[in-house]
Amino acid sequence: MRVTFTVNGRQHEADDVWEGESLLYVLRERMGLPGSKNACEQGECGSCTVRLDGTPVCACLVAAGQAEGREVTTVEGLPEFARRRAGGAERAAGDAEAAAELSPVQQAFIDAGAVQCGFCTPGLLVAADELIERKPQPSDADIREALSGNLCRCTGYEKILDAVRLAAARADETREVV
Amino acid sequence: MEFLRPASWEEALAAKAEHPSAVPIAGGTDVMVEINFDHRRPGHLMDLNRIPELHEWEVGDETVRLGASVPYSEVIDRLATELPGLALASHTVGSPQIRNRGSVGGNLGAASPAGDSHPALLAAGAEVEAESVRGTRFIPVEDFYTGVKRNALAEDELIKNIHIKKADGPQQFSKVGTRNAMVIAVCAFSIALHPESRTVRAGIGSAAPTPVRPRAAEDFLGAALEEGGFWDSGATLTPSLAREFAELCAGACNPIDDVRGSAAYRRRAVGVMARRTLGWTWESYRGNRPGGTTTEGGAPCA
Ligand SMILES: Cc1cc2nc3c(=O)[nH]c(=O)nc-3n(C[C@H](O)[C@H](O)[C@H](O)COP(=O)(O)OP(=O)(O)OC[C@H]3O[C@@H](n4cnc5c(N)ncnc54)[C@H](O)[C@@H]3O)c2cc1C
Ligand code: FES
Ligand code: FES
């Protein structure tokens, strides 16, 4: 079957999709968006976390056909998504400067040393970004809760928590300046 | 495989009548795991996400009408006052991503003895509204579970709503597992005090082939509270009474040994959860009576 939906603001289409195929498979293998990772295919690890009409979900548990006509945001779209949310102007596709730019939450993960092998990172970034959008000043309990569906085998989580705190604190400073 | 995408409830019922073996998919948190791991290859997959009324809920005078596909996250955020037991249970399901998709309708469809909504539905009192092109049935939830991962739905039926009694007293849910997130219950327990009818109801999960109500325990406690004048006096519960309730709850179990826990452990854990949740709810009932005081402290945890 054919499925059509919006990914990171752009309409995407895939043909010959098997009816039982997951949104994750279609993103990675048919749409050339391998940012969302495939680790468990059973909802346990969160490395495939994307936003479906704004809501964080495991892309491995959404049937591709269920995404028809909907809006998906993946880690690849976070910089643009964050820019628009902050009221920034839209950039032309292929703008090299824009492509190299990172969203605040991505920058915070790097600055806090929260990335080791990086396999869990895309899912954590999507989940953390949504948390800060929903709760700009999250408590530690909020952060733990929001990231409880994302497993990391490398970092021991402390630096990931630091990164989310850092991203939230920076967002707060920016708001005060504005 | 064919992907069916009914745009309305009527279309869904017609499709299910035409293809009785079609597998409905709501949040997909059970169905997609089975498909990803090749445990299931249905001829038809039927997407329920496009049917608006399945995502709606409505608070009535006595019951809440919960659309089958309303995700757990919404039950937690919007219905914790009317359905405290179910909201607590929902909060223990999987992770935020799972709670954003998974639904009570899906939990009932899967009918796993470990499903977390079941004990809460049993304790609160609920009816499953099942519909087909032939008509509508309201199935009391205790009659809905017919065996391990089996339910009372006919092949052509779909769950439209779950009608759950609004809480008229304190409710609790408790679950044993290895950690807080992402845990399938070793066993689970829910209790609801019903001061209006002066009854107590409970539900046990993952400790028998189906979720069960410990009827003997409910009857014993109901009678003891009535005879002792506890509902009016709001007196502290006698320890022997709580102990007897706990033992009867443990006795209602018919557990198995499996990778998550032994039968003996489950029976014991159900007794402990019964005693604790009864304590928490009773203290809360006493505290909420006019002039009552509560001695409850700290966050309940099992
Ligand atoms: C990582 C992970 C963790 C989990 N943790 C828990 C947990 O802690 N506790 C727990 O209870 N469950 C847990 N689950 C299981 C699952 O999330 C729940 O059972 C959930 O309630 C299923 O809802 P759904 O909408 O996703 O169902 P789906 O997967 O869409 O469907 C489940 C079943 O119900 C049927 N169905 C769905 N809607 C209807 C309808 N309207 N009428 C008739 N049949 C229908 C489907 O055909 C299927 O057989 C977990 C799952 C995962 C992947
Ligand atoms: S790949 Fe989807 S949760 Fe692990
Ligand atoms: S950085 Fe390796 S899994 Fe998290």
Coordinates of C-alpha atoms and ligand atoms in Angstrom, one line a residue:
Chain A
M1 CA 0.0 0.0 0.0
R2 CA 1.0 3.6 -0.3
V3 CA 1.3 5.8 2.8
T4 CA 1.6 9.6 2.8
F5 CA 2.3 11.7 5.8
T6 CA 4.2 14.8 6.9
V7 CA 7.6 14.3 8.4
N8 CA 9.4 17.3 9.9
G9 CA 7.2 19.7 8.0
R10 CA 7.6 18.0 4.6
Q11 CA 5.2 15.7 2.9
H12 CA 6.6 12.2 2.4
E13 CA 5.3 9.2 0.5
A14 CA 6.2 5.6 0.4
D15 CA 5.0 2.9 -2.0
D16 CA 4.8 -0.9 -1.6
V17 CA 4.6 -0.6 2.2
W18 CA 3.6 -3.9 3.7
E19 CA 0.4 -3.5 5.8
G20 CA 2.0 -4.7 9.0
E21 CA 5.0 -2.5 8.7
S22 CA 5.8 -0.1 11.5
L23 CA 6.2 3.7 11.2
L24 CA 9.8 3.2 12.3
Y25 CA 10.6 0.9 9.4
V26 CA 9.0 3.2 6.9
L27 CA 10.9 6.2 8.3
R28 CA 14.3 4.4 8.3
E29 CA 14.1 2.1 5.3
R30 CA 11.8 3.9 2.9
M31 CA 12.1 7.6 3.7
G32 CA 15.8 7.8 4.3
L33 CA 15.4 9.0 7.8
P34 CA 17.5 6.7 10.0
G35 CA 17.8 9.1 12.9
S36 CA 15.1 7.2 14.9
K37 CA 16.8 4.0 16.0
N38 CA 15.6 0.5 16.0
A39 CA 16.7 -1.5 19.0
C40 CA 13.9 -3.6 20.5
E41 CA 10.8 -3.3 18.3
Q42 CA 8.7 -3.9 21.3
G43 CA 8.3 -0.5 23.0
E44 CA 10.8 -1.2 25.7
C45 CA 13.8 1.0 24.9
G46 CA 12.4 4.3 23.5
S47 CA 15.2 4.7 21.0
C48 CA 12.6 5.0 18.2
T49 CA 10.7 7.8 20.0
V50 CA 9.1 10.3 17.6
R51 CA 6.2 12.7 17.9
L52 CA 3.0 11.8 16.2
D53 CA 0.7 14.8 16.0
G54 CA 2.8 16.3 18.8
T55 CA 2.7 13.3 21.1
P56 CA 5.8 11.2 21.9
V57 CA 5.3 7.6 20.9
C58 CA 7.3 4.6 20.0
A59 CA 7.5 4.6 16.2
C60 CA 8.0 0.8 16.3
L61 CA 4.5 0.4 17.7
V62 CA 2.6 2.6 15.3
A63 CA 1.5 0.8 12.1
A64 CA 2.6 2.8 9.1
G65 CA -1.0 3.0 7.9
Q66 CA -2.0 4.6 11.2
A67 CA 0.3 7.6 10.4
E68 CA -1.5 8.3 7.1
G69 CA -2.2 12.0 6.8
R70 CA -0.6 12.8 10.2
E71 CA 2.4 14.8 11.3
V72 CA 5.5 13.1 12.5
T73 CA 8.5 14.8 14.1
T74 CA 11.8 12.9 14.3
V75 CA 15.2 13.8 15.7
E76 CA 16.2 15.0 12.2
G77 CA 13.6 17.7 12.5
L78 CA 14.4 18.9 16.0
P79 CA 16.5 22.0 15.0
E80 CA 13.8 23.3 12.6
F81 CA 11.0 22.4 15.1
A82 CA 12.8 24.2 17.9
R83 CA 13.4 27.2 15.7
R84 CA 9.8 27.5 14.7
R85 CA 8.6 27.0 18.2
A86 CA 10.8 30.0 19.2
G87 CA 9.2 32.1 16.5
G88 CA 12.2 31.9 14.1
A89 CA 11.8 32.3 10.3
E90 CA 11.5 29.2 8.1
R91 CA 14.7 28.3 6.3
A92 CA 15.0 27.1 2.7
A93 CA 15.5 23.4 2.3
G94 CA 19.1 22.7 1.7
D95 CA 20.3 25.7 3.6
A96 CA 23.7 24.4 4.7
E97 CA 24.0 26.7 7.7
A98 CA 20.5 25.6 8.9
A99 CA 21.4 21.9 8.4
A100 CA 24.5 22.2 10.6
E101 CA 22.6 23.9 13.4
L102 CA 21.5 22.0 16.5
S103 CA 18.5 22.5 18.6
P104 CA 19.1 23.7 22.2
V105 CA 18.4 20.3 23.7
Q106 CA 20.9 18.7 21.3
Q107 CA 23.6 21.3 22.1
A108 CA 22.9 20.7 25.8
F109 CA 23.4 16.9 25.4
I110 CA 26.8 17.5 23.8
D111 CA 27.9 20.1 26.4
A112 CA 26.9 18.0 29.3
G113 CA 28.6 14.9 27.9
A114 CA 25.4 13.0 27.7
V115 CA 26.3 11.1 24.5
Q116 CA 28.4 8.0 24.5
C117 CA 27.6 5.5 21.8
G118 CA 24.7 7.6 20.9
F119 CA 22.2 4.9 20.1
C120 CA 19.7 6.0 22.7
T121 CA 20.2 9.7 22.0
P122 CA 17.7 10.4 19.2
G123 CA 14.8 9.0 21.3
L124 CA 16.0 10.8 24.4
L125 CA 16.3 14.1 22.5
V126 CA 12.7 13.9 21.2
A127 CA 11.4 13.0 24.7
A128 CA 13.4 15.6 26.5
D129 CA 12.5 18.3 24.0
E130 CA 8.8 17.6 24.4
L131 CA 9.2 17.7 28.2
I132 CA 10.8 21.1 28.2
E133 CA 8.1 22.4 25.7
R134 CA 5.4 21.1 28.1
K135 CA 7.1 21.9 31.4
P136 CA 9.8 24.6 30.9
Q137 CA 11.1 24.2 34.4
P138 CA 10.9 20.5 35.1
S139 CA 11.7 19.1 38.5
D140 CA 14.1 16.1 38.7
A141 CA 11.1 13.9 39.2
D142 CA 9.5 15.3 36.0
I143 CA 12.7 14.6 34.1
R144 CA 12.9 11.0 35.4
E145 CA 9.3 10.4 34.7
A146 CA 9.5 11.8 31.1
L147 CA 12.6 9.8 30.3
S148 CA 11.4 6.6 32.0
G149 CA 10.6 5.0 28.7
N150 CA 14.1 5.5 27.2
L151 CA 16.9 3.1 28.0
C152 CA 20.6 3.9 27.9
R153 CA 23.3 1.3 28.3
C154 CA 26.3 3.6 28.4
T155 CA 25.9 6.7 30.5
G156 CA 24.3 5.7 33.7
Y157 CA 21.8 8.5 33.1
E158 CA 23.4 11.1 35.3
K159 CA 24.7 13.2 32.5
I160 CA 21.5 12.8 30.6
L161 CA 19.7 14.3 33.6
D162 CA 22.4 17.1 33.6
A163 CA 21.8 17.8 29.9
V164 CA 18.0 18.2 30.4
R165 CA 18.5 20.5 33.4
L166 CA 21.0 22.5 31.3
A167 CA 18.7 22.8 28.3
A168 CA 15.8 23.9 30.6
A169 CA 18.0 26.4 32.4
R170 CA 19.3 27.9 29.1
A171 CA 15.7 28.1 27.8
D172 CA 14.8 30.0 30.9
E173 CA 17.7 32.5 30.5
T174 CA 16.7 33.1 26.9
R175 CA 13.1 33.8 27.9
E176 CA 14.2 36.3 30.5
V177 CA 16.3 38.2 28.0
V178 CA 13.4 38.4 25.5
Chain B
M1 CA -2.4 -8.6 4.7
E2 CA -5.0 -5.9 4.1
F3 CA -5.2 -2.6 6.0
L4 CA -8.7 -1.6 6.8
R5 CA -9.2 2.1 7.6
P6 CA -12.8 2.6 8.7
A7 CA -13.6 6.3 9.0
S8 CA -16.7 5.8 11.2
W9 CA -17.9 3.4 13.9
E10 CA -20.6 2.1 11.5
E11 CA -18.0 1.3 8.9
A12 CA -15.9 -0.4 11.5
L13 CA -18.8 -2.7 12.6
A14 CA -19.6 -3.5 8.9
A15 CA -15.9 -4.3 8.2
K16 CA -15.7 -6.5 11.3
A17 CA -18.9 -8.4 10.3
E18 CA -17.5 -8.9 6.8
H19 CA -14.0 -10.0 8.1
P20 CA -14.6 -11.5 11.5
S21 CA -10.9 -12.5 11.8
A22 CA -9.7 -8.9 11.2
V23 CA -7.5 -7.7 14.1
P24 CA -8.5 -4.2 15.4
I25 CA -5.5 -2.0 16.2
A26 CA -5.9 0.9 18.5
G27 CA -2.7 2.1 20.3
G28 CA -0.9 -0.9 18.8
T29 CA 1.1 -1.5 21.9
D30 CA 0.1 -5.1 22.0
V31 CA -0.7 -5.8 18.4
M32 CA 2.5 -4.3 16.9
V33 CA 4.7 -6.2 19.2
E34 CA 3.0 -9.4 18.0
I35 CA 3.4 -8.4 14.4
N36 CA 7.0 -7.2 14.7
F37 CA 7.9 -10.5 16.2
D38 CA 6.0 -12.5 13.7
H39 CA 3.7 -14.0 16.4
R40 CA 0.7 -12.8 14.5
R41 CA -0.1 -12.4 10.7
P42 CA -3.7 -11.4 10.5
G43 CA -5.3 -11.3 7.1
H44 CA -6.7 -7.9 7.9
L45 CA -5.5 -5.2 10.3
M46 CA -8.2 -2.7 11.1
D47 CA -7.1 0.7 12.3
L48 CA -9.5 2.2 14.9
N49 CA -7.6 5.5 15.2
R50 CA -9.8 7.4 12.7
I51 CA -13.0 6.8 14.7
P52 CA -13.5 10.0 16.7
E53 CA -16.0 8.7 19.3
L54 CA -13.6 6.0 20.5
H55 CA -11.3 8.7 21.7
E56 CA -14.0 10.6 23.6
W57 CA -15.1 10.3 27.2
E58 CA -18.0 11.8 29.1
V59 CA -18.6 12.1 32.8
G60 CA -22.3 11.3 33.6
D61 CA -24.2 11.3 36.9
E62 CA -23.2 7.9 38.0
T63 CA -20.7 6.6 35.5
V64 CA -18.0 7.7 33.2
R65 CA -18.3 6.6 29.6
L66 CA -14.8 6.0 28.5
G67 CA -14.2 5.5 24.7
A68 CA -12.3 2.3 24.0
S69 CA -9.3 4.1 22.5
V70 CA -8.8 6.9 25.1
P71 CA -5.1 6.6 26.0
Y72 CA -4.0 6.1 29.5
S73 CA -2.3 9.5 29.6
E74 CA -5.7 11.1 29.3
V75 CA -7.2 9.0 32.0
I76 CA -4.4 10.1 34.3
D77 CA -4.6 13.8 33.4
R78 CA -8.4 14.2 33.1
L79 CA -10.2 11.5 35.0
A80 CA -8.2 11.0 38.3
T81 CA -11.1 12.5 40.3
E82 CA -13.8 10.4 38.9
L83 CA -11.8 7.2 38.4
P84 CA -8.9 7.4 40.9
G85 CA -8.2 3.6 40.9
L86 CA -8.0 3.4 37.2
A87 CA -5.9 6.6 37.0
L88 CA -3.4 5.1 39.5
A89 CA -3.4 1.8 37.6
S90 CA -2.9 3.7 34.3
H91 CA 0.1 5.5 35.7
T92 CA 1.9 2.2 36.2
V93 CA 1.5 1.1 32.6
G94 CA 4.8 0.9 30.7
S95 CA 6.2 4.4 30.0
P96 CA 5.0 7.8 28.9
Q97 CA 5.3 6.6 25.2
I98 CA 3.2 3.5 26.0
R99 CA 0.6 5.5 28.0
N100 CA 0.3 8.0 25.2
R101 CA -1.0 5.2 22.9
G102 CA -2.2 2.3 25.0
S103 CA -5.9 2.2 25.9
V104 CA -8.3 0.5 28.3
G105 CA -10.1 -0.9 25.2
G106 CA -6.9 -2.5 24.1
N107 CA -6.2 -3.8 27.5
L108 CA -9.6 -5.5 27.5
G109 CA -9.1 -6.7 24.0
A110 CA -5.8 -8.4 24.9
A111 CA -7.4 -9.7 28.2
S112 CA -4.0 -10.5 29.7
P113 CA -4.4 -11.6 33.3
A114 CA -1.6 -9.1 34.0
G115 CA -3.4 -6.1 32.4
D116 CA -3.3 -3.3 34.9
S117 CA -6.7 -1.7 34.1
H118 CA -8.5 -4.9 35.1
P119 CA -8.2 -4.9 38.9
A120 CA -9.2 -1.2 38.9
L121 CA -12.3 -1.8 36.7
L122 CA -13.3 -4.8 38.9
A123 CA -13.0 -2.7 42.1
A124 CA -14.8 0.3 40.8
G125 CA -17.5 -1.6 38.9
A126 CA -17.7 -1.4 35.2
E127 CA -19.5 -2.6 32.1
V128 CA -18.0 -3.2 28.7
E129 CA -20.2 -1.9 25.8
A130 CA -19.7 -4.4 23.0
E131 CA -21.3 -3.7 19.7
S132 CA -21.7 -5.4 16.3
V133 CA -24.0 -5.0 13.3
R134 CA -26.4 -7.3 15.3
G135 CA -26.7 -4.9 18.2
T136 CA -25.3 -3.8 21.5
R137 CA -24.5 -5.7 24.7
F138 CA -23.4 -4.4 28.1
I139 CA -21.1 -7.0 29.7
P140 CA -20.3 -6.7 33.4
V141 CA -16.5 -6.6 33.5
E142 CA -16.3 -9.6 35.8
D143 CA -18.0 -11.6 33.1
F144 CA -15.7 -10.2 30.4
Y145 CA -12.6 -12.2 31.1
T146 CA -13.2 -15.8 30.1
G147 CA -9.7 -17.3 30.2
V148 CA -6.0 -16.5 29.7
K149 CA -6.0 -13.8 27.0
R150 CA -9.6 -14.6 26.2
N151 CA -12.6 -12.4 26.5
A152 CA -16.4 -12.5 26.0
L153 CA -16.4 -10.7 22.6
A154 CA -18.0 -12.4 19.7
E155 CA -16.0 -12.5 16.4
D156 CA -18.0 -9.6 14.9
E157 CA -18.0 -7.5 18.0
L158 CA -15.9 -4.4 18.9
I159 CA -15.6 -2.6 22.2
K160 CA -17.2 0.9 21.9
N161 CA -17.1 2.2 25.5
I162 CA -16.3 1.1 29.0
H163 CA -18.9 2.5 31.5
I164 CA -17.2 2.8 34.8
K165 CA -18.9 3.8 38.1
K166 CA -17.7 7.1 39.4
A167 CA -15.8 6.8 42.7
D168 CA -18.1 7.4 45.7
G169 CA -15.2 6.8 48.1
P170 CA -11.4 6.2 48.2
Q171 CA -9.8 3.8 45.8
Q172 CA -6.3 2.4 45.5
F173 CA -4.1 0.4 43.2
S174 CA -1.0 -1.4 44.0
K175 CA 1.4 -3.5 41.8
V176 CA 4.4 -5.6 42.5
G177 CA 7.3 -5.5 40.0
T178 CA 11.0 -5.2 39.8
R179 CA 11.0 -1.4 39.2
N180 CA 8.7 1.5 38.7
A181 CA 8.7 1.9 35.0
M182 CA 8.1 -0.6 32.2
V183 CA 7.0 -3.4 34.4
I184 CA 4.4 -6.1 33.7
A185 CA 2.8 -6.9 37.0
V186 CA 4.0 -9.9 39.0
C187 CA 0.7 -9.3 40.6
A188 CA -1.6 -6.3 41.2
F189 CA -4.4 -5.3 43.5
S190 CA -7.1 -2.7 43.5
I191 CA -9.6 -1.7 46.1
A192 CA -12.6 0.6 46.1
L193 CA -14.6 1.7 49.2
H194 CA -18.2 2.4 48.3
P195 CA -19.6 4.3 51.3
E196 CA -22.9 4.9 49.5
S197 CA -23.8 1.2 49.3
R198 CA -21.6 0.4 52.2
T199 CA -19.7 -2.2 50.3
V200 CA -16.1 -2.8 49.4
R201 CA -15.0 -4.2 46.1
A202 CA -11.6 -5.4 45.0
G203 CA -9.8 -6.8 41.9
I204 CA -6.7 -9.0 41.7
G205 CA -4.5 -9.1 38.6
S206 CA -1.9 -11.6 37.5
A207 CA -2.6 -14.1 40.2
A208 CA -5.2 -16.4 38.4
P209 CA -5.9 -17.3 34.7
T210 CA -8.1 -14.2 34.6
P211 CA -8.4 -11.0 36.7
V212 CA -10.7 -11.9 39.6
R213 CA -12.8 -10.3 42.3
P214 CA -12.1 -11.8 45.8
R215 CA -15.8 -12.1 46.6
A216 CA -15.5 -13.9 49.9
A217 CA -13.1 -11.2 51.1
E218 CA -15.4 -8.4 49.9
D219 CA -18.4 -10.0 51.6
F220 CA -16.6 -10.6 54.8
L221 CA -15.3 -7.0 55.0
G222 CA -18.7 -5.5 54.0
A223 CA -20.4 -7.5 56.8
A224 CA -17.7 -6.7 59.4
L225 CA -17.8 -3.0 58.7
E226 CA -21.5 -2.9 58.8
E227 CA -21.8 -4.9 62.0
G228 CA -19.0 -3.0 63.7
G229 CA -20.7 0.3 62.8
F230 CA -17.4 1.4 61.1
W231 CA -19.0 3.4 58.3
D232 CA -20.7 5.7 60.8
S233 CA -18.1 5.8 63.5
G234 CA -15.1 6.1 61.2
A235 CA -13.2 4.1 63.8
T236 CA -9.7 2.7 63.1
L237 CA -9.9 -0.7 61.5
T238 CA -9.2 -3.6 63.9
P239 CA -5.9 -5.3 62.8
S240 CA -7.6 -8.7 62.9
L241 CA -10.2 -7.5 60.4
A242 CA -7.6 -6.3 58.0
R243 CA -5.7 -9.5 58.4
E244 CA -8.7 -11.7 57.7
F245 CA -9.5 -9.6 54.6
A246 CA -5.9 -10.0 53.4
E247 CA -6.0 -13.8 53.9
L248 CA -9.3 -14.1 52.0
C249 CA -7.9 -12.1 49.2
A250 CA -4.8 -14.3 49.0
G251 CA -7.2 -17.3 49.1
A252 CA -9.0 -15.9 46.0
C253 CA -5.8 -16.3 44.0
N254 CA -5.1 -19.3 41.8
P255 CA -1.6 -18.3 40.6
I256 CA 1.1 -20.1 38.7
D257 CA 4.9 -20.2 38.9
D258 CA 6.4 -18.3 36.0
V259 CA 9.5 -16.2 35.2
R260 CA 8.1 -13.1 37.0
G261 CA 7.4 -14.9 40.3
S262 CA 6.3 -18.0 42.1
A263 CA 2.7 -18.9 43.0
A264 CA 3.5 -18.7 46.7
Y265 CA 5.1 -15.3 46.3
R266 CA 2.1 -14.0 44.4
R267 CA -0.3 -15.3 47.0
R268 CA 1.6 -13.7 49.8
A269 CA 2.1 -10.4 47.9
V270 CA -1.6 -10.1 47.1
G271 CA -2.3 -10.5 50.9
V272 CA 0.2 -7.7 51.7
M273 CA -1.2 -5.4 49.0
A274 CA -4.8 -6.1 50.2
R275 CA -3.9 -5.2 53.8
R276 CA -2.0 -2.1 52.8
T277 CA -4.4 -0.7 50.3
L278 CA -7.3 -1.3 52.7
G279 CA -5.4 0.7 55.3
W280 CA -4.7 3.6 52.9
T281 CA -8.3 3.8 51.7
W282 CA -9.8 3.4 55.1
E283 CA -7.6 6.2 56.6
S284 CA -8.6 8.4 53.7
Y285 CA -12.3 7.6 54.2
R286 CA -12.0 8.5 57.9
G287 CA -10.0 11.7 57.1
N288 CA -12.6 12.8 54.6
R289 CA -15.6 12.4 56.8
P290 CA -16.8 15.7 58.4
G291 CA -14.6 16.3 61.4
G292 CA -12.5 13.3 60.6
T293 CA -8.8 13.2 60.9
T294 CA -6.3 11.4 58.8
T295 CA -3.1 9.7 60.0
E296 CA -2.0 8.9 56.5
G297 CA 1.5 10.0 55.7
G298 CA 3.9 9.6 52.9
A299 CA 3.3 8.3 49.4
P300 CA 1.6 4.9 49.2
C301 CA 3.9 2.4 47.7
A302 CA 3.7 -1.4 47.6
Ligands
LIG1 C1 6.8 -1.7 26.5 C2 5.4 -2.1 26.9 C3 5.0 -2.0 28.2 C4 3.7 -2.4 28.6 N1 3.4 -2.3 29.9 C5 2.2 -2.6 30.3 C6 1.8 -2.5 31.7 O1 2.6 -2.1 32.6 N2 0.5 -2.8 32.1 C7 -0.4 -3.3 31.1 O2 -1.5 -3.6 31.5 N3 -0.1 -3.4 29.8 C8 1.2 -3.1 29.4 N4 1.5 -3.2 28.1 C9 0.5 -3.8 27.2 C10 -0.3 -2.8 26.4 O3 0.3 -1.5 26.4 C11 -1.7 -2.6 27.1 O4 -2.4 -3.9 27.1 C12 -2.6 -1.6 26.4 O5 -3.7 -1.4 27.1 C13 -3.0 -2.0 25.0 O6 -3.8 -1.0 24.4 P1 -3.7 -0.6 22.9 O7 -4.7 0.5 22.6 O8 -2.3 -0.3 22.5 O9 -4.1 -2.0 22.2 P2 -3.8 -2.7 20.8 O10 -2.4 -3.2 20.8 O11 -4.2 -1.8 19.7 O12 -4.8 -3.8 20.9 C14 -4.8 -4.8 21.9 C15 -5.8 -5.9 21.7 O13 -7.1 -5.4 21.8 C16 -7.8 -5.5 20.6 N5 -8.6 -4.3 20.5 C17 -8.2 -3.0 20.6 N6 -9.2 -2.1 20.6 C18 -10.4 -2.9 20.5 C19 -11.8 -2.6 20.4 N7 -12.2 -1.3 20.4 N8 -12.6 -3.6 20.3 C20 -12.2 -4.9 20.3 N9 -10.9 -5.3 20.4 C21 -10.0 -4.3 20.5 C22 -6.8 -5.7 19.5 O14 -7.3 -6.4 18.4 C23 -5.8 -6.5 20.2 O15 -6.1 -7.8 20.3 C24 2.8 -2.8 27.7 C25 3.2 -2.9 26.3 C26 4.4 -2.5 25.9 C27 4.8 -2.6 24.5
FES2 S1 12.7 0.2 19.0 FE1 10.8 1.1 19.6 S2 11.0 1.1 21.7 FE2 12.7 0.0 21.2
FES3 S1 24.8 6.5 24.9 FE1 25.0 4.4 24.4 S2 22.9 3.7 24.9 FE2 22.9 5.7 25.7

